[in-house]
Coordinates of C-alpha atoms in Angstrom, one line a residue:
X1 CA -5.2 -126.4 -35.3
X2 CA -3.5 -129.3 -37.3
X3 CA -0.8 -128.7 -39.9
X4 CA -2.5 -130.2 -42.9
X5 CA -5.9 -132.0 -43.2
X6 CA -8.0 -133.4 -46.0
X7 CA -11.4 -131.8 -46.7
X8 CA -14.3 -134.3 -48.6
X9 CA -17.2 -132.3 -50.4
X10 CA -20.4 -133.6 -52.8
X11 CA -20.2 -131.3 -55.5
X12 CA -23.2 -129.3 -55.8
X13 CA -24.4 -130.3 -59.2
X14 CA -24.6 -134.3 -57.8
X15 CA -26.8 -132.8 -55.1
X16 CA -31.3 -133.0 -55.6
X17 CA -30.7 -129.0 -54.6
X18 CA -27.2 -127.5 -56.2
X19 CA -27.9 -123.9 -54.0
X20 CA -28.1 -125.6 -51.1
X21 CA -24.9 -127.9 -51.7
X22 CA -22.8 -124.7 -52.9
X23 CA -24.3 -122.9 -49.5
X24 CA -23.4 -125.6 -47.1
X25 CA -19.6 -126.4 -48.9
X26 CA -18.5 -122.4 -48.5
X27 CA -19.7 -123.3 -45.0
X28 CA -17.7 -126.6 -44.6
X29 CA -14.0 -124.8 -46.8
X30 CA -14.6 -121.7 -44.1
X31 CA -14.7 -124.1 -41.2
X32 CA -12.4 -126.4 -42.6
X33 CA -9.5 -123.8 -43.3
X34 CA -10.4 -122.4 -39.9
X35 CA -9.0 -125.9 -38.1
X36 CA -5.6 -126.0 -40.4
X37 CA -2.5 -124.0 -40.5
X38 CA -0.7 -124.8 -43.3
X39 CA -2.3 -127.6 -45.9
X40 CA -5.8 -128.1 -47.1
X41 CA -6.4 -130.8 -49.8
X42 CA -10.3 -131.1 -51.0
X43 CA -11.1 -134.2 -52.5
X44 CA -14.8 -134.8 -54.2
X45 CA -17.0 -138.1 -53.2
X46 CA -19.5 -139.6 -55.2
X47 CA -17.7 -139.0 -58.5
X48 CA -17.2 -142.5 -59.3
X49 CA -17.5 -143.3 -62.9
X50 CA -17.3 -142.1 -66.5
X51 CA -20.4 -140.6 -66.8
X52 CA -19.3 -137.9 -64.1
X53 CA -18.4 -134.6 -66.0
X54 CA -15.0 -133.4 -66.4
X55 CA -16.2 -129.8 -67.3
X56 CA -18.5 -129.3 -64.2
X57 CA -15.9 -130.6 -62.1
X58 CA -13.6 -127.9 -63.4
X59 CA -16.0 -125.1 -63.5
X60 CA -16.6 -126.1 -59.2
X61 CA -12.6 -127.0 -58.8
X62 CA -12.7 -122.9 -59.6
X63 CA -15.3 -121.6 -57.2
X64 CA -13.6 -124.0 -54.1
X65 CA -10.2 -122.3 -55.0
X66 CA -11.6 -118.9 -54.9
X67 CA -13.9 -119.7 -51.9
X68 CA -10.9 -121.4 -49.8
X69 CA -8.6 -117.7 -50.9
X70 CA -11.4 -115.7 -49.4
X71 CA -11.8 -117.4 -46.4
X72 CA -7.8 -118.0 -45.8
X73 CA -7.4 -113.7 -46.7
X74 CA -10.5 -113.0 -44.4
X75 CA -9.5 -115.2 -41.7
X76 CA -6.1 -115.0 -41.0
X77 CA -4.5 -112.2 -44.4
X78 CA -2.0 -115.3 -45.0
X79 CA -1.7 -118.0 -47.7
X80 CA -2.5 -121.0 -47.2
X81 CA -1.9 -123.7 -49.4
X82 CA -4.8 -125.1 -51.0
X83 CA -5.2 -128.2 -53.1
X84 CA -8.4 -129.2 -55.0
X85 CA -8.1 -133.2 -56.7
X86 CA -10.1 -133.7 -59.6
X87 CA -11.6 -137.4 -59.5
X88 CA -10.2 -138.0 -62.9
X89 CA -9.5 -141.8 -62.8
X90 CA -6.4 -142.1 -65.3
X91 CA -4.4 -139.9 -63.1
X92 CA -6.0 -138.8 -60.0
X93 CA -5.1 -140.4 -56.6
X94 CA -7.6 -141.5 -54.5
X95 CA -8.7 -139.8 -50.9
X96 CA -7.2 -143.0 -49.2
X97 CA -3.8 -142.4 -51.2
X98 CA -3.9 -138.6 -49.8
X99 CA -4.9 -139.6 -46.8
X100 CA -1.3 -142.0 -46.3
X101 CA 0.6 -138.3 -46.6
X102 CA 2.5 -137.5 -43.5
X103 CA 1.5 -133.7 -44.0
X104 CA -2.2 -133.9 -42.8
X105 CA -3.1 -135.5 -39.6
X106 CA -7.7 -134.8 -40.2
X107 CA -9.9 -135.8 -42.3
X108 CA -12.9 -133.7 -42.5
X109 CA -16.4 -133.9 -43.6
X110 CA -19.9 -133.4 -43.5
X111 CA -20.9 -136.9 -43.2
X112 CA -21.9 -138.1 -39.7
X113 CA -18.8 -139.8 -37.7
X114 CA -20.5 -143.3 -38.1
X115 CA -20.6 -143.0 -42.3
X116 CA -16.7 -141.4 -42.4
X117 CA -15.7 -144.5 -40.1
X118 CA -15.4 -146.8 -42.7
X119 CA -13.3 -144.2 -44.9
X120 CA -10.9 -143.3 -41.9
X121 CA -10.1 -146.9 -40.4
X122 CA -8.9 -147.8 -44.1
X123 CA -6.7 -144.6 -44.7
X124 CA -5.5 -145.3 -40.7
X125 CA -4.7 -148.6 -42.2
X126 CA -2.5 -147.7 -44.5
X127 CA -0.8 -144.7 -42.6
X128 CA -0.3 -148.1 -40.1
X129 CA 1.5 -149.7 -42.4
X130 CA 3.8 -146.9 -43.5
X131 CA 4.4 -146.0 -39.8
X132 CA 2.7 -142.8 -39.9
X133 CA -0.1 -141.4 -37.2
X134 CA -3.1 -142.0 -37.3
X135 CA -5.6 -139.4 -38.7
X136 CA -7.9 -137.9 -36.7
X137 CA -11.4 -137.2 -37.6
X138 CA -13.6 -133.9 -38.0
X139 CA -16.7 -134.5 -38.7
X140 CA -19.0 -130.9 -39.7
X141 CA -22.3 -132.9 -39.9
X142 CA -24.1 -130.4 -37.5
X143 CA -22.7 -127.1 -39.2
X144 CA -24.1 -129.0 -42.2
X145 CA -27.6 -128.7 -41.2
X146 CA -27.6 -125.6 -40.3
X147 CA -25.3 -124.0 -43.1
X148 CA -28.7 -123.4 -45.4
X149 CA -31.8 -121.6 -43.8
X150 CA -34.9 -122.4 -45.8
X151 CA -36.3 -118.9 -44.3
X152 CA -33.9 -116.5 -46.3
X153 CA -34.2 -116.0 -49.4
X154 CA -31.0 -116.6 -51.3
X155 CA -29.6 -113.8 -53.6
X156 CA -27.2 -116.7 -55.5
X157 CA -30.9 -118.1 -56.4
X158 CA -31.5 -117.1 -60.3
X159 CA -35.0 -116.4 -60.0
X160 CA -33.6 -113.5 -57.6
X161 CA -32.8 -111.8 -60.6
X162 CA -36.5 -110.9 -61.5
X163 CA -37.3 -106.9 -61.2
X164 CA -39.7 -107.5 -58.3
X165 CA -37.1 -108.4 -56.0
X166 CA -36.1 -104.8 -55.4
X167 CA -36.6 -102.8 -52.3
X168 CA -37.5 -99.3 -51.3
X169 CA -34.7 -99.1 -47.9
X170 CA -32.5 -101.6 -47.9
X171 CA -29.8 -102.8 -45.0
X172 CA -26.5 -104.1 -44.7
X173 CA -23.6 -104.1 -41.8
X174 CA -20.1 -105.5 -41.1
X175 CA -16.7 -104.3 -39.8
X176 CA -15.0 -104.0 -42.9
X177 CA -11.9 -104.1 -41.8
X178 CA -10.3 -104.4 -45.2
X179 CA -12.3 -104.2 -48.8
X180 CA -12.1 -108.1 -49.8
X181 CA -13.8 -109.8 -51.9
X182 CA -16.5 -111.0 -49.3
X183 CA -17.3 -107.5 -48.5
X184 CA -17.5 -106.2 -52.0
X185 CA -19.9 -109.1 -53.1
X186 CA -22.6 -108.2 -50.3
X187 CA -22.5 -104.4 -51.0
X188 CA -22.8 -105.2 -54.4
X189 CA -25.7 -107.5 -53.4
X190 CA -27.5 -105.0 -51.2
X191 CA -27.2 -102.2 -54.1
X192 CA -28.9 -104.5 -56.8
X193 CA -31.7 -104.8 -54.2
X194 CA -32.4 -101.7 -54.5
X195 CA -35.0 -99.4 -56.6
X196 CA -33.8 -96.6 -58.6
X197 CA -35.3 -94.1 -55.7
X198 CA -34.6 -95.7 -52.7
X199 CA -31.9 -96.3 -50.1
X200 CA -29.1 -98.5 -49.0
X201 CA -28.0 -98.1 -45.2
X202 CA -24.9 -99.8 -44.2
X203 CA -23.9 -99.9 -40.9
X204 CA -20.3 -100.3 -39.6
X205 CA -19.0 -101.6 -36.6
X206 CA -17.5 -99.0 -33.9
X207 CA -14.2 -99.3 -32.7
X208 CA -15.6 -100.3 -29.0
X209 CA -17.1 -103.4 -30.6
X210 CA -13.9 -104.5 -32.5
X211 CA -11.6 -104.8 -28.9
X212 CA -11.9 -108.4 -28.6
X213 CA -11.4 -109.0 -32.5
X214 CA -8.0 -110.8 -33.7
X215 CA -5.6 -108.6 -34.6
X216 CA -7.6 -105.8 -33.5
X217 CA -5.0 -103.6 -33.4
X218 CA -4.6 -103.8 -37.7
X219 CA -8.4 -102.7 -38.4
X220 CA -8.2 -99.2 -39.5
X221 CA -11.1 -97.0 -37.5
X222 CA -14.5 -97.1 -37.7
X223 CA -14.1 -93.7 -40.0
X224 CA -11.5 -94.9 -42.2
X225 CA -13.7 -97.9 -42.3
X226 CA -16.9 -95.8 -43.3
X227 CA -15.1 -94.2 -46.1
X228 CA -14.1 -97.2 -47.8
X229 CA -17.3 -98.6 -48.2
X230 CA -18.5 -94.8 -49.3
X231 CA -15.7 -95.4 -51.8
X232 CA -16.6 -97.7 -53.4
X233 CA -20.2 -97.4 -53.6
X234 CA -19.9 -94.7 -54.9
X235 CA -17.6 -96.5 -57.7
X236 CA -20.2 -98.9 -58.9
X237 CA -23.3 -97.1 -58.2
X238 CA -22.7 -93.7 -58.2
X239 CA -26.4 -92.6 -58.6
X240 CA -27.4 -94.7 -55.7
X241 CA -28.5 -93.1 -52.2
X242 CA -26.5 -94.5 -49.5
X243 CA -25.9 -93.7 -45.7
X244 CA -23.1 -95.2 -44.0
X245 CA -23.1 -94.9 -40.3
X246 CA -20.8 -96.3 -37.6
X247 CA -22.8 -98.4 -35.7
X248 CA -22.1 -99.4 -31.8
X249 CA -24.7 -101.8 -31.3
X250 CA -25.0 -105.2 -33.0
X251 CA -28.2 -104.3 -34.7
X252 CA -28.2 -101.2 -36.1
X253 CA -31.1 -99.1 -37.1
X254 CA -33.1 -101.7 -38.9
X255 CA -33.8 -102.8 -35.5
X256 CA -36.1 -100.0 -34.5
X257 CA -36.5 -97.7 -37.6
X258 CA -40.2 -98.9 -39.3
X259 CA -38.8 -98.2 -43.0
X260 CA -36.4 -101.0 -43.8
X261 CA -37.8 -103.8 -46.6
X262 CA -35.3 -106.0 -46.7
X263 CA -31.6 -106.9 -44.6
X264 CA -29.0 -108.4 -46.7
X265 CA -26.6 -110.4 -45.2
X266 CA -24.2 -113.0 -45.9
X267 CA -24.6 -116.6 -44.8
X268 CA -22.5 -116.3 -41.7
X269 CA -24.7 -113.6 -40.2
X270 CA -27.8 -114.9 -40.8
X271 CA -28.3 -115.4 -37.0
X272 CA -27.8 -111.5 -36.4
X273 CA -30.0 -111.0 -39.2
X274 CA -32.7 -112.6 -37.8
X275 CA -31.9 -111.1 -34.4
X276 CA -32.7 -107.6 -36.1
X277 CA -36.4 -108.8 -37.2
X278 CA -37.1 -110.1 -33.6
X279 CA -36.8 -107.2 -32.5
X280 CA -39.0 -105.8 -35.2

């Protein structure tokens, strides 16, 4: 991991498709704070101009802070200090200027390493100049392309809101190793999914499964575990039929019981979710 690195996003509402944009940056800020230890500065391209505006730039500066905090808690329970530039030219330094700082030693993106060449060899430039390293270069353009699935159906889409999306039995799994954010947002999610007479089953990870998991020795047990999700189900939807069950395989009963309708995931276990319907 480097100490510090510089992280370039498109924000979604300059993208053709805004979903997929927001889908693919939570996917570059989670791999991004995965390769830094103790600095993360975002920067936004393709904001030149006056006719970009300030207000949805602050409305997204707001979602990348919160996403960042998720991933840093989730990831490693620590802070880490996070920095979001707003492209506002009458004060804002540029990506270059922040790229000269001695505390970050990667730039990162999703562009290919070809298009970020340009960007790197003048910020290299001027760290030359000033007798700094050079930076290195991360380039996310594969994770890019795979961060949004055009087979799942997204549940941040608006039109998911209609009363037809709703589901008789209805899964969800994880560890849960401690009640974030992240955790509370998909069980929320799966719940919503739900009719007023059916079922949500969540599965939980067994201890067995968790050995080789960091800090493995801090997850409470799969019970303990089990109970907080009960918990706080039962706080937001307390009329809602649930089962919570410790699971010790990594697919859970969705993979051979005929009932289930839908599986709610989030975007980083898409694969496993697919998995389960394979096996279907």
């Amino acid at each position: 991991k480097k100490d510090g690195g510089i992280l370039e996003l498109l924000p979604p509402f300059m993208d053709s498709n805004p979903l997929k944009r927001s889908i693919i940056n939570d996917a570059l800020i989670n791999a991004a704070v995965e390769n830094v230890e103790k600095l993360l500065i975002v920067t936004f391209r393709g904001c030149g101009g006056t006719d970009i505006s300030v207000g949805k730039l602050r409305a997204y500066m707001g979602e990348v802070y919160s996403s960042s905090w998720e991933c840093s808690m989730t990831q490693r329970s620590r802070f880490l200090d996070v920095r979001v530039v707003l492209p506002i030219e009458r004060f804002a330094k540029s990506v270059e200027e922040f790229g000269t700082d001695p505390s970050v030693s990667v730039l990162m993106t999703d562009c290919e390493a070809k298009d970020a060449s340009g960007l790197l060899k003048t910020i290299n430039k001027r760290r030359s100049s000033k007798n700094v390293k050079d930076l290195s270069l991360l380039s996310f353009y594969s994770l890019s392309s795979l961060a949004f699935d055009e087979s799942c159906f997204y549940l941040e889409n608006e039109s998911a809101g209609n009363e037809s999306f709703v589901f008789s039995s209805v899964a969800c799994g994880g560890t849960f190793d401690v009640m974030h954010s992240g955790h509370k947002k998909l069980l929320t999610c799966a719940a919503s999914c739900c009719q007023a007479d059916g079922i949500l089953t969540v599965g939980v990870t067994a201890d067995e499964m968790l050995r080789h998991k960091n800090y493995s020795d801090e997850i409470g047990s799969s019970q303990q575990r089990a109970e907080s999700v009960k918990s706080f189900l039962t706080f937001i939807f307390p009329s809602l039929k649930t089962r919570v069950l410790v699971i010790s395989d990594p697919f859970g009963p969705p993979a051979y019981e005929p009932a289930y309708d839908a599986i709610i995931c989030s975007n980083e276990t898409i694969a496993g979710a697919k998995a389960i319907n394979d096996k279907r």
